[in-house]
């Protein structure tokens, strides 16, 4: 038994989609969420810089005493999962491998589309993860840089979002993908628009539920689940605008986002 919280982080509010799935699967667990909104979005930054951010935040969460870390950001997972795992004392999970596994299991025609940030797509992390599971699958990827900005601005539907999604998905749909990986934790928040544009024949895969399952497996095997005699606690920390984090956090996660602490990370 281990009463410590699980640490989850992202460049902003996207990782709340993963937190929601973890809360649903493990309602007794405490969680400490960090949104790096002072420096996010990460997607158009240099890979080495994103890796540096991930290392810094993971060290910060470890110092807070978390028992496991989830990098709930595809860009940061692609840029730095291995390095963060090497440096941390606690187990660290990313979001790319679970998404790749979900896609390989769901596809019928083995043509898989992947959408994500520039950093995630240019790292080719999904291509490697999918081919590690099915070397014969065909992967069509597309960076969709503007979608994170819509979500961080609280715009998750409407004609502007729809037009962008249509533009981004067109080449993937032309290639006949039957499965589309939402390779950015912000995208489940606009999955209604993405699903409408992709159409019924395309399965959408997001890693949140897969990651939640992996978190549970990890905690069970290590005997790290909380005993559940006291209610779990949720702590929200950001590096930038607190008011915006509360506003979006309430919309995307729920009333659990009562207050958000702001911290300056040591450079
Ligand atoms: N939600 C993140 C991801 O999964 C980050 C998006 C960004 O900061 O650009 O990639």
PDB file of N, CA and C in Angstrom, residues 6 19-31 209 212 215-216 219 225-234 256:
ATOM      1  N   UNK A   6      -0.371   9.949  -7.553  1.00  0.00           N
ATOM      2  CA  UNK A   6       0.188   9.707  -8.886  1.00  0.00           C
ATOM      3  C   UNK A   6       0.469  11.088  -9.475  1.00  0.00           C
ATOM      4  N   UNK A  19      -5.948  12.214 -17.002  1.00  0.00           N
ATOM      5  CA  UNK A  19      -6.300  12.232 -15.563  1.00  0.00           C
ATOM      6  C   UNK A  19      -7.732  11.746 -15.359  1.00  0.00           C
ATOM      7  N   UNK A  20      -8.633  12.187 -16.243  1.00  0.00           N
ATOM      8  CA  UNK A  20     -10.033  11.779 -16.124  1.00  0.00           C
ATOM      9  C   UNK A  20     -10.172  10.259 -16.201  1.00  0.00           C
ATOM     10  N   UNK A  21      -9.450   9.663 -17.152  1.00  0.00           N
ATOM     11  CA  UNK A  21      -9.512   8.205 -17.309  1.00  0.00           C
ATOM     12  C   UNK A  21      -8.916   7.503 -16.088  1.00  0.00           C
ATOM     13  N   UNK A  22      -7.837   8.056 -15.532  1.00  0.00           N
ATOM     14  CA  UNK A  22      -7.211   7.446 -14.344  1.00  0.00           C
ATOM     15  C   UNK A  22      -8.170   7.568 -13.147  1.00  0.00           C
ATOM     16  N   UNK A  23      -8.808   8.735 -13.011  1.00  0.00           N
ATOM     17  CA  UNK A  23      -9.764   8.916 -11.895  1.00  0.00           C
ATOM     18  C   UNK A  23     -10.922   7.933 -12.004  1.00  0.00           C
ATOM     19  N   UNK A  24     -11.346   7.686 -13.240  1.00  0.00           N
ATOM     20  CA  UNK A  24     -12.475   6.794 -13.462  1.00  0.00           C
ATOM     21  C   UNK A  24     -12.093   5.352 -13.110  1.00  0.00           C
ATOM     22  N   UNK A  25     -10.908   4.966 -13.555  1.00  0.00           N
ATOM     23  CA  UNK A  25     -10.457   3.584 -13.353  1.00  0.00           C
ATOM     24  C   UNK A  25     -10.009   3.339 -11.917  1.00  0.00           C
ATOM     25  N   UNK A  26      -9.407   4.357 -11.310  1.00  0.00           N
ATOM     26  CA  UNK A  26      -8.846   4.211  -9.959  1.00  0.00           C
ATOM     27  C   UNK A  26      -9.398   5.322  -9.060  1.00  0.00           C
ATOM     28  N   UNK A  27     -10.672   5.243  -8.714  1.00  0.00           N
ATOM     29  CA  UNK A  27     -11.301   6.354  -7.980  1.00  0.00           C
ATOM     30  C   UNK A  27     -10.721   6.582  -6.581  1.00  0.00           C
ATOM     31  N   UNK A  28      -9.950   5.613  -6.073  1.00  0.00           N
ATOM     32  CA  UNK A  28      -9.383   5.785  -4.729  1.00  0.00           C
ATOM     33  C   UNK A  28      -8.020   6.472  -4.734  1.00  0.00           C
ATOM     34  N   UNK A  29      -7.461   6.734  -5.912  1.00  0.00           N
ATOM     35  CA  UNK A  29      -6.094   7.257  -5.967  1.00  0.00           C
ATOM     36  C   UNK A  29      -6.037   8.792  -5.923  1.00  0.00           C
ATOM     37  N   UNK A  30      -5.077   9.300  -5.204  1.00  0.00           N
ATOM     38  CA  UNK A  30      -4.821  10.746  -5.206  1.00  0.00           C
ATOM     39  C   UNK A  30      -3.963  11.083  -6.418  1.00  0.00           C
ATOM     40  N   UNK A  31      -4.151  12.281  -6.950  1.00  0.00           N
ATOM     41  CA  UNK A  31      -3.420  12.675  -8.166  1.00  0.00           C
ATOM     42  C   UNK A  31      -2.911  14.099  -8.023  1.00  0.00           C
ATOM     43  N   UNK A 209      -7.551   5.714 -21.977  1.00  0.00           N
ATOM     44  CA  UNK A 209      -8.048   4.518 -21.272  1.00  0.00           C
ATOM     45  C   UNK A 209      -6.973   3.447 -21.163  1.00  0.00           C
ATOM     46  N   UNK A 212      -4.633   4.485 -18.419  1.00  0.00           N
ATOM     47  CA  UNK A 212      -5.237   4.253 -17.100  1.00  0.00           C
ATOM     48  C   UNK A 212      -5.116   2.773 -16.711  1.00  0.00           C
ATOM     49  N   UNK A 215      -1.557   2.157 -15.664  1.00  0.00           N
ATOM     50  CA  UNK A 215      -1.290   2.708 -14.327  1.00  0.00           C
ATOM     51  C   UNK A 215      -1.791   1.715 -13.289  1.00  0.00           C
ATOM     52  N   UNK A 216      -2.998   1.209 -13.490  1.00  0.00           N
ATOM     53  CA  UNK A 216      -3.564   0.252 -12.528  1.00  0.00           C
ATOM     54  C   UNK A 216      -2.680  -0.989 -12.417  1.00  0.00           C
ATOM     55  N   UNK A 219       0.447  -0.275 -10.410  1.00  0.00           N
ATOM     56  CA  UNK A 219       0.238  -0.099  -8.972  1.00  0.00           C
ATOM     57  C   UNK A 219      -0.142  -1.417  -8.299  1.00  0.00           C
ATOM     58  N   UNK A 225      -1.388   0.377  -4.499  1.00  0.00           N
ATOM     59  CA  UNK A 225      -2.706   1.032  -4.489  1.00  0.00           C
ATOM     60  C   UNK A 225      -2.985   1.620  -3.108  1.00  0.00           C
ATOM     61  N   UNK A 226      -3.721   2.716  -3.044  1.00  0.00           N
ATOM     62  CA  UNK A 226      -4.128   3.252  -1.738  1.00  0.00           C
ATOM     63  C   UNK A 226      -5.153   2.302  -1.133  1.00  0.00           C
ATOM     64  N   UNK A 227      -5.307   2.357   0.201  1.00  0.00           N
ATOM     65  CA  UNK A 227      -6.268   1.410   0.781  1.00  0.00           C
ATOM     66  C   UNK A 227      -7.699   1.931   0.705  1.00  0.00           C
ATOM     67  N   UNK A 228      -7.880   3.218   0.386  1.00  0.00           N
ATOM     68  CA  UNK A 228      -9.226   3.737   0.152  1.00  0.00           C
ATOM     69  C   UNK A 228     -10.014   4.048   1.418  1.00  0.00           C
ATOM     70  N   UNK A 229      -9.366   4.016   2.589  1.00  0.00           N
ATOM     71  CA  UNK A 229     -10.136   4.338   3.802  1.00  0.00           C
ATOM     72  C   UNK A 229     -10.378   5.846   3.908  1.00  0.00           C
ATOM     73  N   UNK A 230      -9.489   6.631   3.362  1.00  0.00           N
ATOM     74  CA  UNK A 230      -9.744   8.079   3.334  1.00  0.00           C
ATOM     75  C   UNK A 230      -9.929   8.494   1.877  1.00  0.00           C
ATOM     76  N   UNK A 231     -10.705   9.583   1.635  1.00  0.00           N
ATOM     77  CA  UNK A 231     -10.947   9.965   0.244  1.00  0.00           C
ATOM     78  C   UNK A 231      -9.660  10.444  -0.442  1.00  0.00           C
ATOM     79  N   UNK A 232      -9.589  10.289  -1.756  1.00  0.00           N
ATOM     80  CA  UNK A 232      -8.387  10.736  -2.470  1.00  0.00           C
ATOM     81  C   UNK A 232      -8.329  12.257  -2.519  1.00  0.00           C
ATOM     82  N   UNK A 233      -7.142  12.788  -2.747  1.00  0.00           N
ATOM     83  CA  UNK A 233      -7.034  14.236  -2.910  1.00  0.00           C
ATOM     84  C   UNK A 233      -6.521  14.545  -4.310  1.00  0.00           C
ATOM     85  N   UNK A 234      -6.944  15.687  -4.827  1.00  0.00           N
ATOM     86  CA  UNK A 234      -6.503  16.109  -6.155  1.00  0.00           C
ATOM     87  C   UNK A 234      -5.830  17.463  -6.028  1.00  0.00           C
ATOM     88  N   UNK A 256     -13.767  19.133  -9.622  1.00  0.00           N
ATOM     89  CA  UNK A 256     -12.598  18.791  -8.795  1.00  0.00           C
ATOM     90  C   UNK A 256     -11.539  19.885  -8.874  1.00  0.00           C
TER      91      UNK A 256
END
